Amino acid sequence: MMTLAQTVDLQVVVNGQRVEATVPPRLLLVDLLRDRLGLTGTHVGCDTSNCGACTVLLDGFAVKSCTVLAVQADGREVTSIEGLAPDGQLHPVQQAFWDNHGLQCGFCTPGMIMAAVDLVEHEEELTDEKIRHGIAGNLCRCTGYNSIVQSIAAAAAAGAVDGKGRQ
Amino acid sequence: MYPGEFDYHRPASLAEAVSLMDSLGSGAVMMAGGQSLIPLMKLRLSNPEVVVDISRVDGLSQVSVDGGRMRVGALVRHVELEDGRHGLPPGADLVREAAYGIGDRQVRNLGTLGGALAEADPTGDWGPVVLALDGAITAIGPGGERRIAADDLFVGPYASSLEHGEIIRGIELTVPTGAGSCYLKLERRAGSFAIASIALWVVLEADALRACGIGLGGVGLTPVRPAAAERLLAGRAVDDLPVREAAVAIQDDISPVDDVRGGSDYKRSLIEPMLRRALDIAVSRARSATERG
């Protein structure tokens, strides 16, 4: 029988910390992060899986958290932009964006950086073409793509990072 | 935006998933990566009472390659086929290239081959590939397991011959020995669904095209395998292929609709140039394969 009041208990490791929550199945991952955990670095742009502003890492791979149910992250590891610099020291990809003017207004930046971390960690020989293909799901309304691509290339050149998004 | 309310189950085994889908009835939908279903649910175009999340069902995530034969578990994600991380048969460029053009990296990180085939989107990228390669799926339901040839899988827009509650277990594809292949998609912007797409492989013998397989997307109510065109091209000299004749024959097999991606006449006019371009690429790849031995 259907019970509209169904909730699900879940455990997620968010930015290295174990989080337990009781949520309705329809709660989106982005809403778990922003509304329940206060991690508002993950932005909601289009809310339709187009713009990529909500990109986070799920077990190390970039996903659009507006198109993932929180329950899908149960038992898994989520890394949001806040998890990249836990001690205040910029992650190499963040540093590369800083050094190469990889942001203008900054709205797309958290998603862009999380997408970039997935690329830098998992793709070998990150050519410009691979970078552009890899961030095709992230829109920058300032259209600052060239600097973004340069930032990601610089991060890749600066060295590999580990599977948790930290060097 | 958020989906309507629903109940959620996450079976760990295939048997449990089959039994759940059977007992829950028609209000239940299966979700693998959720990359098509969740957007539809957020738009309230899909309002299931129950979501059965099969993404952690055991044993559906393997890829095995044996010569030209490839078995892909239903839960293998597009990104795994795009970068060929489990290996691909020789000549399987069409598999890699179809995966490459799906959605965007975030979608490919979650979306699965089985999910995409079950959705049966007529503009999807995998339909043409499994048709061209004469593939088959194995599906398991309350009545047991059965094999469905790709030719029998797609029955209408977003409609497959899978029964309610039947779960795709795996996909079998065979790339013929010595094949050269490609997948081309004309799209409005990177990662969009196809205006029109073509999956094609050829096998050469001396200066002739010995055999070929073609799958088309975006130009009908289902993906289309134009068998008449395949027969027209087979046995003909590679440097003098009857491309126009084949493209004319394809017109009888397709039924493109006017939509936001283009008019039906425009889509029909794409067949010849896309077939020509795909043949050029596949023939050139088959030649390189022959030279490499």
Coordinates of C-alpha atoms in Angstrom, one line a residue:
Chain A
M1 CA 0.0 0.0 0.0
M2 CA 1.1 3.5 -0.7
T3 CA 1.9 5.6 2.3
L4 CA 2.5 9.2 1.4
A5 CA 4.2 9.9 4.7
Q6 CA 7.1 7.5 3.8
T7 CA 10.5 8.7 4.9
V8 CA 13.9 7.1 4.5
D9 CA 16.8 7.0 6.9
L10 CA 20.0 7.7 5.1
Q11 CA 23.7 8.0 5.9
V12 CA 25.9 10.0 3.7
V13 CA 29.5 11.1 4.1
V14 CA 29.4 14.7 3.2
N15 CA 32.8 16.4 2.9
G16 CA 34.4 13.7 5.0
Q17 CA 31.8 13.9 7.8
R18 CA 29.1 11.2 8.4
V19 CA 25.7 12.7 8.2
E20 CA 22.4 10.9 9.2
A21 CA 19.1 12.2 8.0
T22 CA 15.5 11.1 7.7
V23 CA 14.1 12.4 4.4
P24 CA 11.2 12.0 2.1
P25 CA 12.3 10.1 -1.0
R26 CA 11.5 13.1 -3.2
L27 CA 14.1 15.3 -1.4
L28 CA 16.8 16.3 -4.0
L29 CA 20.4 16.0 -3.1
V30 CA 20.9 19.7 -3.6
D31 CA 18.2 20.5 -1.1
L32 CA 19.7 18.1 1.4
L33 CA 23.0 20.0 1.0
R34 CA 21.6 23.5 1.1
D35 CA 18.5 23.4 3.3
R36 CA 19.3 20.6 5.7
L37 CA 23.1 20.9 6.0
G38 CA 23.5 24.6 5.2
L39 CA 26.0 24.0 2.5
T40 CA 24.9 26.8 0.3
G41 CA 28.1 26.8 -1.8
T42 CA 26.3 24.4 -4.1
H43 CA 24.1 26.7 -6.3
V44 CA 20.8 26.0 -7.9
G45 CA 20.8 27.6 -11.3
C46 CA 18.3 26.2 -13.8
D47 CA 16.9 23.4 -11.6
T48 CA 16.4 21.4 -14.9
S49 CA 19.7 19.5 -15.3
N50 CA 21.1 22.0 -17.9
C51 CA 23.3 24.5 -16.2
G52 CA 25.5 22.4 -13.9
A53 CA 25.7 25.1 -11.2
C54 CA 24.6 22.4 -8.7
T55 CA 27.4 19.9 -9.6
V56 CA 28.9 18.0 -6.7
L57 CA 31.0 14.8 -6.6
L58 CA 29.2 11.5 -5.8
D59 CA 31.9 8.9 -4.9
G60 CA 34.3 11.2 -6.8
F61 CA 32.3 11.6 -10.0
A62 CA 30.5 14.8 -11.0
V63 CA 26.7 14.7 -10.8
K64 CA 24.0 17.4 -11.0
S65 CA 22.6 17.4 -7.5
C66 CA 19.3 18.9 -8.7
T67 CA 18.8 15.7 -10.6
V68 CA 19.8 13.2 -7.9
L69 CA 17.6 12.1 -5.1
A70 CA 19.1 12.4 -1.7
V71 CA 18.3 8.7 -1.1
Q72 CA 20.5 7.9 -4.1
A73 CA 23.5 9.2 -2.1
D74 CA 22.7 6.8 0.8
G75 CA 25.9 5.0 1.9
R76 CA 28.0 7.1 -0.5
E77 CA 30.4 10.0 -0.3
V78 CA 29.4 13.4 -1.4
T79 CA 31.9 16.2 -1.9
S80 CA 30.6 19.8 -2.4
I81 CA 32.7 22.9 -3.0
E82 CA 33.0 23.4 0.8
G83 CA 34.8 20.0 1.0
L84 CA 37.6 21.1 -1.3
A85 CA 39.3 23.5 1.1
P86 CA 38.5 22.1 4.6
D87 CA 41.4 23.9 6.2
G88 CA 41.1 27.1 4.3
Q89 CA 43.8 26.2 1.9
L90 CA 42.6 26.3 -1.7
H91 CA 42.4 23.0 -3.6
P92 CA 44.7 23.0 -6.6
V93 CA 41.7 23.4 -8.9
Q94 CA 40.5 26.4 -6.9
Q95 CA 44.0 27.8 -6.9
A96 CA 44.2 27.4 -10.7
F97 CA 40.8 29.2 -11.1
W98 CA 42.2 32.0 -8.9
D99 CA 45.5 32.2 -10.8
N100 CA 43.9 32.1 -14.3
H101 CA 40.9 34.4 -13.7
G102 CA 38.6 31.4 -14.1
L103 CA 35.6 33.2 -12.7
Q104 CA 33.8 36.5 -13.3
C105 CA 30.5 36.8 -11.4
G106 CA 31.2 33.5 -9.6
F107 CA 27.7 31.9 -9.8
C108 CA 28.7 29.0 -12.0
T109 CA 32.1 28.6 -10.2
P110 CA 31.3 26.0 -7.6
G111 CA 29.7 23.7 -10.2
M112 CA 32.4 24.4 -12.7
I113 CA 35.2 23.6 -10.2
M114 CA 33.5 20.3 -9.1
A115 CA 33.2 19.3 -12.7
A116 CA 36.8 20.2 -13.2
V117 CA 37.9 18.1 -10.2
D118 CA 36.2 15.1 -11.8
L119 CA 38.0 15.7 -15.1
V120 CA 41.4 16.3 -13.5
E121 CA 41.2 13.2 -11.4
H122 CA 39.8 10.8 -13.9
E123 CA 40.9 11.9 -17.4
E124 CA 44.4 11.3 -18.7
E125 CA 46.0 13.8 -21.1
L126 CA 43.4 16.5 -20.5
T127 CA 43.5 18.3 -23.9
D128 CA 41.5 21.5 -24.5
E129 CA 39.0 19.5 -26.5
K130 CA 38.5 17.0 -23.6
I131 CA 38.1 19.9 -21.1
R132 CA 35.5 21.6 -23.3
H133 CA 33.7 18.3 -23.8
G134 CA 33.9 17.7 -20.0
I135 CA 32.3 21.0 -19.0
A136 CA 29.7 21.0 -21.7
G137 CA 27.2 20.5 -18.9
N138 CA 28.2 23.6 -17.1
L139 CA 27.0 27.0 -18.3
C140 CA 28.8 30.3 -17.6
R141 CA 26.5 33.2 -18.3
C142 CA 29.4 35.6 -18.2
T143 CA 30.7 33.4 -21.1
G144 CA 34.1 33.3 -19.5
Y145 CA 34.9 29.9 -20.9
N146 CA 38.4 30.5 -22.2
S147 CA 39.7 31.4 -18.8
I148 CA 37.9 28.5 -17.3
V149 CA 39.4 26.1 -19.8
Q150 CA 42.8 27.6 -19.1
S151 CA 42.3 27.2 -15.4
I152 CA 41.4 23.5 -15.7
A153 CA 44.4 22.9 -18.0
A154 CA 46.6 24.6 -15.5
A155 CA 45.2 22.5 -12.7
A156 CA 45.8 19.3 -14.7
A157 CA 49.3 20.4 -15.4
A158 CA 50.0 21.2 -11.8
G159 CA 49.6 17.5 -10.9
A160 CA 47.2 14.8 -10.0
V161 CA 44.8 14.9 -7.1
D162 CA 43.4 12.0 -5.1
G163 CA 40.0 10.3 -5.4
K164 CA 38.4 12.4 -2.7
G165 CA 39.0 15.7 -4.4
R166 CA 41.9 16.6 -2.2
Q167 CA 45.6 16.6 -3.0
Chain B
M1 CA 11.0 22.1 -8.5
Y2 CA 10.7 18.7 -6.9
P3 CA 8.9 15.5 -7.8
G4 CA 5.5 14.6 -6.4
E5 CA 5.4 12.2 -3.4
F6 CA 6.3 8.6 -3.9
D7 CA 7.4 5.6 -2.1
Y8 CA 11.0 4.3 -2.5
H9 CA 12.5 0.9 -2.6
R10 CA 16.1 -0.1 -3.3
P11 CA 16.4 -3.9 -3.9
A12 CA 19.8 -5.4 -3.7
S13 CA 19.3 -8.4 -5.9
L14 CA 17.7 -9.0 -9.3
A15 CA 15.2 -11.5 -7.7
E16 CA 14.1 -9.0 -5.2
A17 CA 13.7 -6.3 -7.9
V18 CA 11.6 -8.6 -10.0
S19 CA 9.4 -9.6 -7.1
L20 CA 9.0 -6.0 -6.0
M21 CA 8.0 -4.8 -9.4
D22 CA 5.6 -7.7 -9.7
S23 CA 3.9 -7.1 -6.4
L24 CA 3.8 -3.3 -6.6
G25 CA 1.9 -3.3 -10.0
S26 CA 1.5 -0.6 -12.5
G27 CA 2.1 2.4 -10.2
A28 CA 5.7 1.5 -9.8
V29 CA 8.6 2.6 -12.1
M30 CA 12.1 1.4 -12.2
M31 CA 15.0 3.9 -11.9
A32 CA 18.6 3.2 -12.8
G33 CA 20.6 6.4 -13.0
G34 CA 17.5 8.5 -12.9
Q35 CA 18.8 11.0 -15.4
S36 CA 15.7 11.0 -17.6
L37 CA 13.2 9.9 -14.9
I38 CA 14.0 12.5 -12.3
P39 CA 13.7 15.5 -14.7
L40 CA 10.3 14.1 -15.9
M41 CA 9.2 13.7 -12.3
K42 CA 10.3 17.2 -11.4
L43 CA 8.2 18.5 -14.3
R44 CA 5.4 16.2 -13.0
L45 CA 5.2 14.6 -16.4
S46 CA 5.9 11.3 -14.6
N47 CA 4.1 10.8 -11.3
P48 CA 4.9 7.3 -10.1
E49 CA 3.5 6.0 -6.8
V50 CA 6.6 4.0 -6.2
V51 CA 10.2 4.3 -7.4
V52 CA 12.1 1.1 -7.4
D53 CA 15.8 2.1 -7.5
I54 CA 17.6 -0.8 -9.2
S55 CA 21.0 1.1 -9.3
R56 CA 22.5 -1.2 -6.7
V57 CA 21.2 -4.5 -7.9
D58 CA 24.1 -6.9 -7.8
G59 CA 25.7 -8.3 -11.0
L60 CA 24.5 -5.8 -13.6
S61 CA 27.6 -3.6 -13.8
Q62 CA 30.1 -5.8 -15.7
V63 CA 31.4 -5.5 -19.2
S64 CA 33.0 -8.5 -20.9
V65 CA 34.8 -8.4 -24.2
D66 CA 35.7 -11.6 -26.1
G67 CA 37.0 -10.8 -29.6
G68 CA 34.2 -9.0 -31.3
R69 CA 31.6 -10.0 -28.8
M70 CA 30.7 -7.7 -26.0
R71 CA 28.3 -8.2 -23.1
V72 CA 27.4 -5.1 -21.2
G73 CA 25.5 -5.2 -17.9
A74 CA 22.4 -3.0 -17.9
L75 CA 23.8 -0.8 -15.2
V76 CA 27.0 0.1 -17.0
R77 CA 27.1 3.9 -17.2
H78 CA 27.6 5.8 -20.4
V79 CA 30.9 7.3 -19.2
E80 CA 32.4 3.8 -18.9
L81 CA 31.7 3.1 -22.5
E82 CA 32.8 6.5 -23.6
D83 CA 36.3 6.0 -22.2
G84 CA 36.3 2.3 -22.9
R85 CA 37.6 1.7 -19.5
H86 CA 36.6 -2.0 -19.6
G87 CA 37.9 -2.5 -23.1
L88 CA 35.9 -2.5 -26.4
P89 CA 36.0 -4.9 -29.3
P90 CA 38.2 -3.8 -32.2
G91 CA 36.3 -1.5 -34.5
A92 CA 33.8 -0.4 -31.9
D93 CA 34.2 3.3 -32.5
L94 CA 30.4 3.6 -32.9
V95 CA 30.0 2.5 -29.2
R96 CA 32.5 5.0 -28.0
E97 CA 31.2 7.8 -30.1
A98 CA 27.5 7.2 -29.2
A99 CA 28.4 7.4 -25.5
Y100 CA 30.5 10.5 -26.1
G101 CA 27.5 12.5 -27.3
I102 CA 25.0 11.6 -24.6
G103 CA 23.9 14.6 -22.4
D104 CA 26.9 15.8 -20.5
R105 CA 29.5 14.3 -18.3
Q106 CA 27.4 14.6 -15.2
V107 CA 24.6 12.7 -16.9
R108 CA 27.0 10.1 -18.4
N109 CA 28.4 9.6 -14.9
L110 CA 25.0 8.3 -13.7
G111 CA 23.0 7.3 -16.8
T112 CA 23.0 3.7 -17.8
L113 CA 22.9 1.7 -21.1
G114 CA 20.0 -0.4 -19.8
G115 CA 18.1 2.6 -18.6
A116 CA 18.4 4.4 -21.9
L117 CA 17.3 1.3 -23.9
A118 CA 14.3 0.7 -21.6
E119 CA 13.3 4.4 -22.1
A120 CA 13.3 3.8 -25.9
D121 CA 13.6 7.5 -26.8
P122 CA 13.4 7.6 -30.6
T123 CA 16.1 10.3 -30.6
G124 CA 18.3 8.5 -28.1
D125 CA 21.9 7.5 -29.0
W126 CA 22.0 3.8 -28.1
G127 CA 19.0 2.6 -30.2
P128 CA 20.8 3.1 -33.6
V129 CA 23.9 1.4 -32.2
V130 CA 22.2 -1.8 -31.0
L131 CA 20.2 -2.0 -34.2
A132 CA 23.2 -1.5 -36.5
L133 CA 25.2 -4.2 -34.6
D134 CA 22.2 -6.6 -34.6
G135 CA 22.3 -6.6 -30.8
A136 CA 20.1 -8.2 -28.3
I137 CA 19.1 -7.7 -24.7
T138 CA 18.4 -10.2 -22.0
A139 CA 15.5 -9.3 -19.8
I140 CA 14.2 -11.0 -16.6
G141 CA 10.7 -10.8 -15.2
P142 CA 8.2 -12.8 -13.2
G143 CA 8.0 -15.3 -16.1
G144 CA 11.7 -15.9 -16.2
E145 CA 14.4 -14.7 -18.6
R146 CA 14.1 -14.0 -22.3
R147 CA 16.2 -12.7 -25.1
I148 CA 14.9 -9.8 -27.2
A149 CA 16.6 -9.0 -30.5
A150 CA 17.2 -5.3 -31.0
D151 CA 14.9 -5.4 -34.0
D152 CA 12.0 -6.4 -31.7
L153 CA 12.8 -4.1 -28.8
F154 CA 11.5 -0.7 -30.0
V155 CA 7.8 -0.6 -30.6
G156 CA 7.0 3.1 -30.5
P157 CA 8.1 6.5 -29.0
Y158 CA 9.2 5.8 -25.5
A159 CA 7.8 2.3 -25.8
S160 CA 9.7 -1.0 -25.8
S161 CA 8.5 -4.6 -25.9
L162 CA 9.6 -5.0 -22.3
E163 CA 6.6 -6.0 -20.1
H164 CA 5.9 -4.0 -17.0
G165 CA 8.3 -5.2 -14.4
E166 CA 10.7 -6.8 -16.8
I167 CA 14.3 -5.7 -16.0
I168 CA 17.0 -5.6 -18.6
R169 CA 19.9 -7.7 -17.4
G170 CA 22.4 -7.1 -20.1
I171 CA 23.1 -6.2 -23.7
E172 CA 24.9 -8.3 -26.2
L173 CA 26.7 -6.6 -29.1
T174 CA 28.9 -8.1 -31.7
V175 CA 31.3 -6.0 -33.8
P176 CA 32.1 -8.0 -37.0
T177 CA 35.8 -8.9 -37.5
G178 CA 37.6 -6.2 -39.5
A179 CA 34.8 -3.7 -39.1
G180 CA 35.3 0.1 -39.3
S181 CA 32.5 2.0 -37.7
C182 CA 31.3 5.4 -36.5
Y183 CA 28.4 7.2 -34.9
L184 CA 27.4 10.6 -36.1
K185 CA 24.8 12.9 -34.6
L186 CA 23.5 16.2 -35.8
E187 CA 22.4 18.1 -32.7
R188 CA 21.2 21.6 -31.9
R189 CA 23.9 22.0 -29.2
A190 CA 26.4 19.8 -27.5
G191 CA 24.8 16.8 -25.8
S192 CA 21.3 17.4 -27.1
F193 CA 19.1 14.6 -28.4
A194 CA 19.5 13.9 -32.1
I195 CA 18.0 15.9 -34.9
A196 CA 19.2 12.9 -36.8
S197 CA 21.9 10.3 -36.1
I198 CA 23.5 7.4 -37.8
A199 CA 25.4 4.4 -36.4
L200 CA 27.2 2.5 -39.1
W201 CA 29.8 -0.3 -39.5
V202 CA 31.3 -1.7 -42.7
V203 CA 33.5 -4.7 -43.5
L204 CA 35.6 -4.6 -46.6
E205 CA 36.8 -7.3 -48.9
A206 CA 39.5 -6.2 -51.4
D207 CA 37.9 -3.1 -53.0
A208 CA 34.3 -4.0 -52.1
L209 CA 32.1 -3.4 -49.2
R210 CA 31.3 -6.9 -48.1
A211 CA 28.7 -6.1 -45.4
C212 CA 27.4 -3.2 -43.4
G213 CA 25.0 -2.4 -40.6
I214 CA 23.0 0.8 -40.2
G215 CA 21.0 2.3 -37.4
L216 CA 19.2 5.6 -37.5
G217 CA 17.9 7.9 -34.8
G218 CA 15.6 10.9 -34.7
V219 CA 13.9 10.1 -38.0
G220 CA 11.1 7.9 -36.9
L221 CA 8.8 6.9 -34.0
T222 CA 11.5 4.4 -33.1
P223 CA 15.1 4.1 -34.0
V224 CA 15.3 2.5 -37.4
R225 CA 17.3 -0.2 -39.1
P226 CA 17.1 0.4 -42.9
A227 CA 17.7 -3.2 -44.1
A228 CA 17.0 -2.3 -47.8
A229 CA 19.8 0.2 -47.8
E230 CA 22.2 -2.3 -46.2
R231 CA 21.4 -4.8 -49.0
L232 CA 22.0 -2.1 -51.6
L233 CA 25.4 -1.3 -50.3
A234 CA 26.6 -4.8 -49.7
G235 CA 28.9 -6.2 -52.4
R236 CA 29.4 -2.9 -54.1
A237 CA 32.8 -1.3 -55.0
V238 CA 33.9 0.9 -52.1
D239 CA 34.9 3.7 -54.5
D240 CA 31.5 3.7 -56.2
L241 CA 29.0 3.1 -53.5
P242 CA 25.3 3.8 -54.5
V243 CA 24.9 6.2 -51.6
R244 CA 22.1 8.2 -53.3
E245 CA 20.2 5.1 -54.1
A246 CA 20.6 3.8 -50.6
A247 CA 19.5 7.2 -49.2
V248 CA 16.4 7.1 -51.4
A249 CA 15.6 3.5 -50.2
I250 CA 15.9 4.8 -46.6
Q251 CA 13.1 7.3 -47.2
D252 CA 10.6 4.4 -47.2
D253 CA 11.8 3.2 -43.8
I254 CA 11.6 6.5 -41.9
S255 CA 8.8 8.7 -40.7
P256 CA 10.4 11.8 -39.3
V257 CA 8.0 14.3 -37.5
D258 CA 8.0 18.1 -37.5
D259 CA 9.2 19.2 -34.1
V260 CA 11.4 21.7 -32.4
R261 CA 14.5 20.0 -33.8
G262 CA 13.4 20.5 -37.4
G263 CA 10.8 19.8 -40.1
S264 CA 10.3 16.3 -41.5
D265 CA 11.5 17.4 -44.9
Y266 CA 14.7 18.8 -43.4
K267 CA 15.3 15.5 -41.5
R268 CA 14.7 13.5 -44.7
S269 CA 17.2 15.7 -46.5
L270 CA 19.8 14.8 -43.8
I271 CA 19.9 11.1 -44.7
E272 CA 22.1 11.3 -47.8
P273 CA 24.8 13.6 -46.5
M274 CA 25.0 11.8 -43.1
L275 CA 25.1 8.4 -44.8
R276 CA 27.8 9.6 -47.1
R277 CA 29.9 11.1 -44.3
A278 CA 29.4 8.0 -42.1
L279 CA 30.5 5.7 -45.0
D280 CA 33.6 7.8 -45.6
I281 CA 34.6 7.5 -42.0
A282 CA 33.8 3.9 -41.5
V283 CA 35.4 2.8 -44.8
S284 CA 38.6 4.7 -43.9
R285 CA 38.6 3.1 -40.4
A286 CA 38.1 -0.4 -41.9
R287 CA 41.0 0.2 -44.3
S288 CA 43.2 1.3 -41.4
A289 CA 42.1 -1.9 -39.5
T290 CA 43.1 -4.0 -42.5
E291 CA 46.5 -2.3 -42.8
R292 CA 47.2 -2.9 -39.2
G293 CA 46.2 -6.5 -39.8

